Short mmCIF file of C-alpha atoms and ligand atoms in Angstrom, two decimals:
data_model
loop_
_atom_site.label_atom_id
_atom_site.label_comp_id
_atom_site.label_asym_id
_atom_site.label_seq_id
_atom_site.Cartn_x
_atom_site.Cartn_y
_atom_site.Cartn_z
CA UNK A 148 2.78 -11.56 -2.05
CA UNK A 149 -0.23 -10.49 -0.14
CA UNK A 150 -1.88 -6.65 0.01
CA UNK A 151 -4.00 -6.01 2.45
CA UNK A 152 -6.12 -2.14 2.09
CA UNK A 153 -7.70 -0.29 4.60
CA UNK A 154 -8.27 3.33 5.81
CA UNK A 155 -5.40 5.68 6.82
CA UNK A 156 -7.08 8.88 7.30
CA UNK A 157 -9.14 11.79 6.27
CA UNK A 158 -8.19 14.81 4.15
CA UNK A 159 -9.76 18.50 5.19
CA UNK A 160 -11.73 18.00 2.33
CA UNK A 161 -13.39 14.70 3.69
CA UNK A 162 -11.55 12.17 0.66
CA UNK A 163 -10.75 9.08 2.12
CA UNK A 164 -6.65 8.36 2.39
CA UNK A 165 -6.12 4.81 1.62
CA UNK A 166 -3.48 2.39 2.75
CA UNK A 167 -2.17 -0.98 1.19
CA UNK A 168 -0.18 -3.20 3.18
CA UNK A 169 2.24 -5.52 0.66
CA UNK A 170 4.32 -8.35 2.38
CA UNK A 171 6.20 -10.98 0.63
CA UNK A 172 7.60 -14.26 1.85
CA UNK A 173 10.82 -12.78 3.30
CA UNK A 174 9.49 -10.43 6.26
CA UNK A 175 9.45 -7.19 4.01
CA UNK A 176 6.03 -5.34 4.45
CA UNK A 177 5.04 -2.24 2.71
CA UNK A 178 2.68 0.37 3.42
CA UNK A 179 1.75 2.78 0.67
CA UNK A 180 -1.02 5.73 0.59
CA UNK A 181 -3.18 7.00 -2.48
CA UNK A 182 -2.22 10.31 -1.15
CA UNK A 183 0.72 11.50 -3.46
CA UNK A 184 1.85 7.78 -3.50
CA UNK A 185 3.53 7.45 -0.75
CA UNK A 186 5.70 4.89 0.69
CA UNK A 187 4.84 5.59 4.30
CA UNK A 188 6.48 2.37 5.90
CA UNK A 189 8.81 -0.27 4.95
CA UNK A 190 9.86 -2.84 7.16
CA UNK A 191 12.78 -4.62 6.11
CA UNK A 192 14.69 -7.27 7.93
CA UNK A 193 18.46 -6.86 8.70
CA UNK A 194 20.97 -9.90 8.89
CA UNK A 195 19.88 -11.17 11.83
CA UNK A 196 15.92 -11.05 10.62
CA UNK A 197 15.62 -7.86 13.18
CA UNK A 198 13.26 -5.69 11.06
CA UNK A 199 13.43 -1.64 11.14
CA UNK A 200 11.47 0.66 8.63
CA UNK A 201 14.01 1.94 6.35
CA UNK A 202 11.80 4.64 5.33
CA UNK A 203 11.23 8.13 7.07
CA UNK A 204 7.24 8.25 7.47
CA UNK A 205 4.57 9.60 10.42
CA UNK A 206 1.56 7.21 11.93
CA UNK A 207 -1.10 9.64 10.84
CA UNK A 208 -1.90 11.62 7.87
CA UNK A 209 -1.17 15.13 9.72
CA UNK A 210 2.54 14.67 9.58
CA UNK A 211 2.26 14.41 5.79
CA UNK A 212 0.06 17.60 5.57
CA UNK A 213 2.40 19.43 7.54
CA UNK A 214 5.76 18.05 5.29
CA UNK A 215 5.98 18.58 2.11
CA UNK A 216 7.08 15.47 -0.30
CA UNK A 217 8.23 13.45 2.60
CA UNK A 218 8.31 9.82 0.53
CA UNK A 219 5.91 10.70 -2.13
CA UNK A 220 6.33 10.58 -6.38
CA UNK A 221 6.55 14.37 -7.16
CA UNK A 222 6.01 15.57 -10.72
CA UNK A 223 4.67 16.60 -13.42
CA UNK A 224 8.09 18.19 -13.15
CA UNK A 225 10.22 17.01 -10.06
CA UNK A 226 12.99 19.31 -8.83
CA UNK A 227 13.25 22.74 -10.21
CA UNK A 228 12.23 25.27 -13.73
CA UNK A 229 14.31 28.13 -13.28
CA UNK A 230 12.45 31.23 -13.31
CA UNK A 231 9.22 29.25 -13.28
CA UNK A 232 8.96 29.04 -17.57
CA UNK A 233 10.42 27.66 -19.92
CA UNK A 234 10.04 27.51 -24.25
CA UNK A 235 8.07 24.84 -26.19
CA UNK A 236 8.03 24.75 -29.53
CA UNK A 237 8.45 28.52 -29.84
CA UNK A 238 5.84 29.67 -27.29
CA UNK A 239 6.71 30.65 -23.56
CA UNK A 240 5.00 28.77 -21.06
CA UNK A 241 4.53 30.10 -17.43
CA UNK A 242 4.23 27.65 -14.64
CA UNK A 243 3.16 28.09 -11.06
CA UNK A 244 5.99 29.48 -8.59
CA UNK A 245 6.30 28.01 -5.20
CA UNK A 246 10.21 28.16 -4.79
CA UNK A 247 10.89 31.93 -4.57
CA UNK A 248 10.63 32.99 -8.62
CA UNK A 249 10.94 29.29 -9.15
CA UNK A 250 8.49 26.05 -10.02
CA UNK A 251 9.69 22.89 -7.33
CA UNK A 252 8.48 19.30 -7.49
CA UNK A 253 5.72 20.36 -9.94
CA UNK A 254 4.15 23.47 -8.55
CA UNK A 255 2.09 24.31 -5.43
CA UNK A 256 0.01 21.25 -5.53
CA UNK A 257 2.51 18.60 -7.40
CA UNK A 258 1.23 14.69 -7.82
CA UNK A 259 2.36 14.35 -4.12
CA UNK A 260 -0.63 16.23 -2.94
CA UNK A 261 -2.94 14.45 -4.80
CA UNK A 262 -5.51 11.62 -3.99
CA UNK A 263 -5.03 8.84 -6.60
CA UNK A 264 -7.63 6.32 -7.53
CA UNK A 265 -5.85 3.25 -6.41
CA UNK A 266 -6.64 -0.25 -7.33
CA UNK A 267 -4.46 -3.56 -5.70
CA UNK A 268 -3.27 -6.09 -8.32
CA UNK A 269 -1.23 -9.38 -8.57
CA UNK A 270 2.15 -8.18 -8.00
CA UNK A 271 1.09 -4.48 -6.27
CA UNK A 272 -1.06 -1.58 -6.57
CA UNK A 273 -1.65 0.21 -9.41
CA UNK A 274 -2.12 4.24 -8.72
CA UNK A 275 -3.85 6.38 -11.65
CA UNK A 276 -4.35 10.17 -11.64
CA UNK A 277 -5.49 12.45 -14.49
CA UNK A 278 -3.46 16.14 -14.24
CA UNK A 279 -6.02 17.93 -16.61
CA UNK A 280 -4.52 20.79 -19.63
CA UNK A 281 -3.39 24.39 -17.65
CA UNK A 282 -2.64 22.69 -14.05
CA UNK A 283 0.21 24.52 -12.58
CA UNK A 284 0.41 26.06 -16.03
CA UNK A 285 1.35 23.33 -17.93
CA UNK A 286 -0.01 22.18 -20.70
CA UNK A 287 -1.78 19.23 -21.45
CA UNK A 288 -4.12 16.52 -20.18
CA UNK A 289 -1.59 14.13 -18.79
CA UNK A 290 -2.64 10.28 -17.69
CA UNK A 291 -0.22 9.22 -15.29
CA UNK A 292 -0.03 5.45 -13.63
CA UNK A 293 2.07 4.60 -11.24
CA UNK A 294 3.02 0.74 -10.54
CA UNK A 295 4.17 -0.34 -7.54
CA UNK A 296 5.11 -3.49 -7.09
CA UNK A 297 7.10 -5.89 -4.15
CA UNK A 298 8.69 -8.63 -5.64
CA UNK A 299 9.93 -12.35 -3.92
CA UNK A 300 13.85 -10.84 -4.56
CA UNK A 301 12.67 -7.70 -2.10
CA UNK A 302 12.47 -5.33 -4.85
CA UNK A 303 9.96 -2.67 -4.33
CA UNK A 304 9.49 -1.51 -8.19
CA UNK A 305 8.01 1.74 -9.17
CA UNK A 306 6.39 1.33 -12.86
CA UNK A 307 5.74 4.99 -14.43
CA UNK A 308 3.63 5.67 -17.71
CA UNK A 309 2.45 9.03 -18.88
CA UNK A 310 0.50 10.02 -22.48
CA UNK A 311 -0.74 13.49 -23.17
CA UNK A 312 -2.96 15.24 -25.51
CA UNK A 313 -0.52 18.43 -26.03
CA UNK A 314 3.27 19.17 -25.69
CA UNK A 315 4.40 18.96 -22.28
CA UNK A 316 7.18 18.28 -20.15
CA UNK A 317 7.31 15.30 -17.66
CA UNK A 318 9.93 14.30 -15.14
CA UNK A 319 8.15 11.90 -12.73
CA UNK A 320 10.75 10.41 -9.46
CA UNK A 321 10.35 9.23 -6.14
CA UNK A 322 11.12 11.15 -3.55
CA UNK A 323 11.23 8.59 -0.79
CA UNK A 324 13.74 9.26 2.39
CA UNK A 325 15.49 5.96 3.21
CA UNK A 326 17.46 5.29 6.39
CA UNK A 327 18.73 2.15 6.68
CA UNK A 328 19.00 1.73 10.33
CA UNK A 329 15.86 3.12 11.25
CA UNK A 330 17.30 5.61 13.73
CA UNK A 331 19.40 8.48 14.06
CA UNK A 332 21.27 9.93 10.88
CA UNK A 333 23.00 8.58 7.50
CA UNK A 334 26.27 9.89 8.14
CA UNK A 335 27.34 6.55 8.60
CA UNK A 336 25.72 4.99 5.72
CA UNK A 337 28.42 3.81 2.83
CA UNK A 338 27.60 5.39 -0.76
CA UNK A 339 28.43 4.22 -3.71
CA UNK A 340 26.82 6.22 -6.91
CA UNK A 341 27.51 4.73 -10.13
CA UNK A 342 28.13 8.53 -11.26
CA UNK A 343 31.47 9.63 -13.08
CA UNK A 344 29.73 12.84 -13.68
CA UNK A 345 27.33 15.60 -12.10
CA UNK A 346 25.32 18.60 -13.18
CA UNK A 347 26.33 21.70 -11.20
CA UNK A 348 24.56 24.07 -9.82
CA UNK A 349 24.66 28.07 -8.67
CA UNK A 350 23.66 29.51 -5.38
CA UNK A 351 19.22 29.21 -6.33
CA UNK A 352 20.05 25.19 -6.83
CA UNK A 353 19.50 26.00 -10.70
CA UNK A 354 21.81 23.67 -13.07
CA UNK A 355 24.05 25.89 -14.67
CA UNK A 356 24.06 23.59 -17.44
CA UNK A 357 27.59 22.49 -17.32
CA UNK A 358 28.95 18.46 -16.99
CA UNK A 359 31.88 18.01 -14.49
CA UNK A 360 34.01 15.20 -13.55
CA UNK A 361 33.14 14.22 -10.03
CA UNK A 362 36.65 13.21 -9.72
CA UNK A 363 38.43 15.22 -6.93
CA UNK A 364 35.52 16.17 -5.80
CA UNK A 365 33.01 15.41 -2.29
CA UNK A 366 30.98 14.30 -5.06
CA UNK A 367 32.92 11.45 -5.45
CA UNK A 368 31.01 8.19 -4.70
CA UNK A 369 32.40 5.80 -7.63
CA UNK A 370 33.80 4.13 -4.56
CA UNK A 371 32.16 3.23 -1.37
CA UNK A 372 32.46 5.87 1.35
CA UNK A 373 30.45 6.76 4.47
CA UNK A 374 28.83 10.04 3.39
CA UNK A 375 29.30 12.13 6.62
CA UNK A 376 33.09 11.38 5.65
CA UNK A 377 32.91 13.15 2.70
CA UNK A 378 31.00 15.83 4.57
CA UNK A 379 33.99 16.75 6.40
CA UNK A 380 36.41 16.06 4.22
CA UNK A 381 34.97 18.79 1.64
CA UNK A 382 33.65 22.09 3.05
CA UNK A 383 31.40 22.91 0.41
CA UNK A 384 29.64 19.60 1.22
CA UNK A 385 29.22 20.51 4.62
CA UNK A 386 25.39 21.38 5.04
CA UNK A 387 24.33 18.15 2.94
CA UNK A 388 23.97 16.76 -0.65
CA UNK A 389 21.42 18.16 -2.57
CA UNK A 390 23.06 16.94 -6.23
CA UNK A 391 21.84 15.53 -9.44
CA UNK A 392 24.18 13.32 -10.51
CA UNK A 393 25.12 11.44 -14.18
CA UNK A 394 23.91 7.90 -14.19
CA UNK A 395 27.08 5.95 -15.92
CA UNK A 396 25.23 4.22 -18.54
CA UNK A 397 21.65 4.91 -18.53
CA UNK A 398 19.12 3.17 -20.88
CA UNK A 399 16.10 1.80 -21.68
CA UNK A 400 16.65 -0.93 -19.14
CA UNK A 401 17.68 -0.03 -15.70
CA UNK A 402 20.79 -0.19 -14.51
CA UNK A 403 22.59 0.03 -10.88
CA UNK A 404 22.70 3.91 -9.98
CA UNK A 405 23.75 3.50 -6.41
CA UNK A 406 24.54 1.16 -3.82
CA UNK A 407 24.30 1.74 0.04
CA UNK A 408 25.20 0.25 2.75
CA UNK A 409 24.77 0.53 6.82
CA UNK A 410 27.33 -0.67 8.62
CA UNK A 411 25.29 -1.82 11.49
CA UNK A 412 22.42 -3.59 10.37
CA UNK A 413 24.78 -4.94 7.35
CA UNK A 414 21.27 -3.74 5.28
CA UNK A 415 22.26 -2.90 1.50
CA UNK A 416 19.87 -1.19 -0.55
CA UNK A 417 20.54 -1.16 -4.35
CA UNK A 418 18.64 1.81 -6.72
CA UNK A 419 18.18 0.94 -10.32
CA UNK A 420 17.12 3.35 -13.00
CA UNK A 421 16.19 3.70 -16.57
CA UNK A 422 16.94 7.35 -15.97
CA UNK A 423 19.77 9.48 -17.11
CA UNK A 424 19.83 11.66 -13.54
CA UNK A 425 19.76 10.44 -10.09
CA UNK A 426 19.60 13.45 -7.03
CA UNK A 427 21.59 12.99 -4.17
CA UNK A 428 19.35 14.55 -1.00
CA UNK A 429 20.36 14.14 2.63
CA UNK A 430 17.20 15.73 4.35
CA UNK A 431 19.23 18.83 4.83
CA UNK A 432 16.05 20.66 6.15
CA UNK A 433 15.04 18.46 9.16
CA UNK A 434 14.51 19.96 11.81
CA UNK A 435 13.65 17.71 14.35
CA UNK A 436 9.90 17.27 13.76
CA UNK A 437 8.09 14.09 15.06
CA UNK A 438 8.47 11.44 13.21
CA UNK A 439 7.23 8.01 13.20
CA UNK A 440 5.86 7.27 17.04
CA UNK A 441 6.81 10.32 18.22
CA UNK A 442 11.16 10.01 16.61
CA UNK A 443 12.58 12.73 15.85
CA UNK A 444 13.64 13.74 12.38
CA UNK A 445 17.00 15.65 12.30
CA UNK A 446 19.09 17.09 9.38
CA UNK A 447 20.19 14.57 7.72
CA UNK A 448 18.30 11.88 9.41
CA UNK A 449 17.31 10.29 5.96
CA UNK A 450 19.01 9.65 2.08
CA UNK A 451 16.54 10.33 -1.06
CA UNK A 452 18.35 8.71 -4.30
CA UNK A 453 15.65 10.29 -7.02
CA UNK A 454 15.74 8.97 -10.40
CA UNK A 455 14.77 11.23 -12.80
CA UNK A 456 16.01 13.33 -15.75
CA UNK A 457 17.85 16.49 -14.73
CA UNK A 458 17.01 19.30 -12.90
CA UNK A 459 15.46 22.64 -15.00
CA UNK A 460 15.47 20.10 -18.18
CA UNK A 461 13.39 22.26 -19.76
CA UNK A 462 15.67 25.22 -19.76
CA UNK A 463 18.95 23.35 -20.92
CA UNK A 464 18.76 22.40 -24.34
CA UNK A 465 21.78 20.46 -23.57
CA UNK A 466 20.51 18.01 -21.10
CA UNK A 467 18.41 15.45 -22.41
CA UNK A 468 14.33 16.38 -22.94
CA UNK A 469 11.80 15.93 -21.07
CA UNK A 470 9.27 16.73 -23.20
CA UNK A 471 6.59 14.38 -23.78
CA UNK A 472 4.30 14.59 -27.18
CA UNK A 473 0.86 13.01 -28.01
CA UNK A 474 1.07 9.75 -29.23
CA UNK A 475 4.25 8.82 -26.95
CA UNK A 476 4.61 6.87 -23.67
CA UNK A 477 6.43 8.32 -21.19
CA UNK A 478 7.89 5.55 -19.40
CA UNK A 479 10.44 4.83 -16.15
CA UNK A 480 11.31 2.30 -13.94
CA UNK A 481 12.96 2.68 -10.35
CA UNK A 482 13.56 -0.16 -8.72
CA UNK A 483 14.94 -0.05 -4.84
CA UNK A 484 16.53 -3.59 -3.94
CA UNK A 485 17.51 -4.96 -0.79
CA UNK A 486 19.92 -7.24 0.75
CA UNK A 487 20.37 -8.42 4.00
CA UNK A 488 24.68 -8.97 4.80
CA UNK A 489 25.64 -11.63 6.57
CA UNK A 490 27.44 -10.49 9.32
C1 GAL B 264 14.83 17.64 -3.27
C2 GAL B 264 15.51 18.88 -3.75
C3 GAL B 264 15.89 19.70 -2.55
C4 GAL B 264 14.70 19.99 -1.69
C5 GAL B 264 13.91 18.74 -1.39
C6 GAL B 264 12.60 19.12 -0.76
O1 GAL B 264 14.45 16.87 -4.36
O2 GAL B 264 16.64 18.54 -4.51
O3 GAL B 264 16.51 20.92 -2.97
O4 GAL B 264 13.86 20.92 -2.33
O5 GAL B 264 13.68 18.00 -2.55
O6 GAL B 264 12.26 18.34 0.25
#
């Protein structure tokens, strides 16, 4: 595995943007930025050895300014707090609102807006940042790392850690936007989501705290099926997927959330998680900006599959906590594999 680093860009504020290149022995290069760690560009080689870059990205920092989260690790709280607060040991705490009267992806400047210190390694680059106590109202002086690594088995592996010196909740994911052919839309990419379950949710996108049985349902993905199927099959699936979902199994060590595959290409890409929660996005709001070298990026021209623990967490005493203490790691491991078919 080599990583190469070098300039990307610029912020407003004159901080450099910096950009590692990771390539293994089997034609998969990576490009990741400081800037909200960002998978910008990975190339990936299909059956034949034709690469494409499976991941929706832009050639210059702008497009990132201009798009929120597009490929980035959000937190300190990815995906929504209901009402922007939430209880902690018996005291409200009021976060920043950026979502209507709601907190997304960890406030108006989450981790994907930040410049991390950056630093390449053996196996990949190792991405630090320091959120200090009261940022986007949450508590606590929170040490994040971020580990990514590309491994000889094309594995690009996303190592998270957190400590903290107060309370606080933490719910670090990816938020990468695959498409597996490079071009055009996912409707044709084949799902599988190792998901009997899934958390639903009322008309703001807020869990309502309840567990259903996917069974019956669009949500169905046990077994492989092309997601714009399912689309049109169910009407209330029509304008996309926007779903957390109930990894079968979770754990300390990861396990296979999902599975997808593009019929095309014959490219598979397999997500692993430690993580209870996995949400189902299908770039629902594209709408047709430029893209990488000038494509453009429609509605649902890209899949995210981010692990994490469930949406508004903090409000559902139910769901599994997200609550991080001093003294504790917070730790999580997402690991996207792929596999080239032979067709
Ligand atoms: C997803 C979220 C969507 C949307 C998107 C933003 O994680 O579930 O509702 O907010 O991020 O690009």
């Amino acid at each position: 595995m080599k990583i190469q680093k070098s300039l990307f860009g610029t912020m407003p504020d004159g901080a450099a943007v910096e950009q590692f290149t990771l390539s293994n022995g089997n034609g998969v290069v990576c490009q990741l930025l400081n800037y909200g760690v960002r998978i910008a560009s990975l190339r990936v080689p299909d059956a034949k050895g034709n690469p494409a870059d499976v991941v929706v990205g832009f050639d210059h920092l702008d497009g990132y300014l201009q798009n929120d989260y597009i490929s980035a690790v959000c937190g300190r709280v990815a995906n929504r707090i209901g009402g922007a607060k939430f209880s902690l040991d018996g005291k409200t705490i009021k976060v920043s609102a950026n979502e209507g009267e709601n907190q997304l992806h960890g406030g108006k400047c989450g981790f994907d807006k930040k410049i991390w210190r950056a630093e390449a390694g053996q196996i990949g680059v190792e991405f630090a940042c320091v959120s200090p106590d009261g940022e986007e109202g949450f508590p606590g002086n929170l040490n994040v790392k971020v580990i990514v690594a590309l491994t000889d088995a094309d594995e690009l592996r996303l190592d998270f850690t957190a400590i903290t010196d107060k309370p606080t909740p933490v719910n670090l994911t990816s938020h990468a936007y695959f498409n597996l052919a490079g071009r055009g839309n996912v409707l044709d990419h084949e799902l599988m989501l190792a998901a009997d379950f899934y958390t639903p949710v009322d008309s703001h996108l807020l869990p309502t705290g309840e567990i259903k049985s996917v069974r019956g349902t669009g949500l169905d993905f046990t077994t492989p099926k092309a997601i714009g199927s399912q689309m049109k099959k169910f009407p209330e699936i029509v304008s996309g997927y926007d779903h957390n979902f109930v990894v079968n199994g979770g754990g300390k060590s990861p396990v296979l959330a999902a599975r997808v595959r593009e019929p095309i290409s014959g490219r598979i890409m397999e997500t692993w998680t430690t993580q209870p929660g996995v949400q189902l996005y299908t770039a629902n709001h594209f709408d047709g900006f430029a893209g990488r070298g000038g494509a453009r990026c429609e509605k649902f021209g890209g899949f995210c599959l981010e692990t994490q623990h469930f949406p508004d967490s903090v409000n559902h005493p139910g769901f599994p906590s997200v609550i991080l203490r001093p003294g504790e790691t917070y730790r999580q491991t997402c690991i996207y594999k792929f596999i080239h078919e032979r067709l």
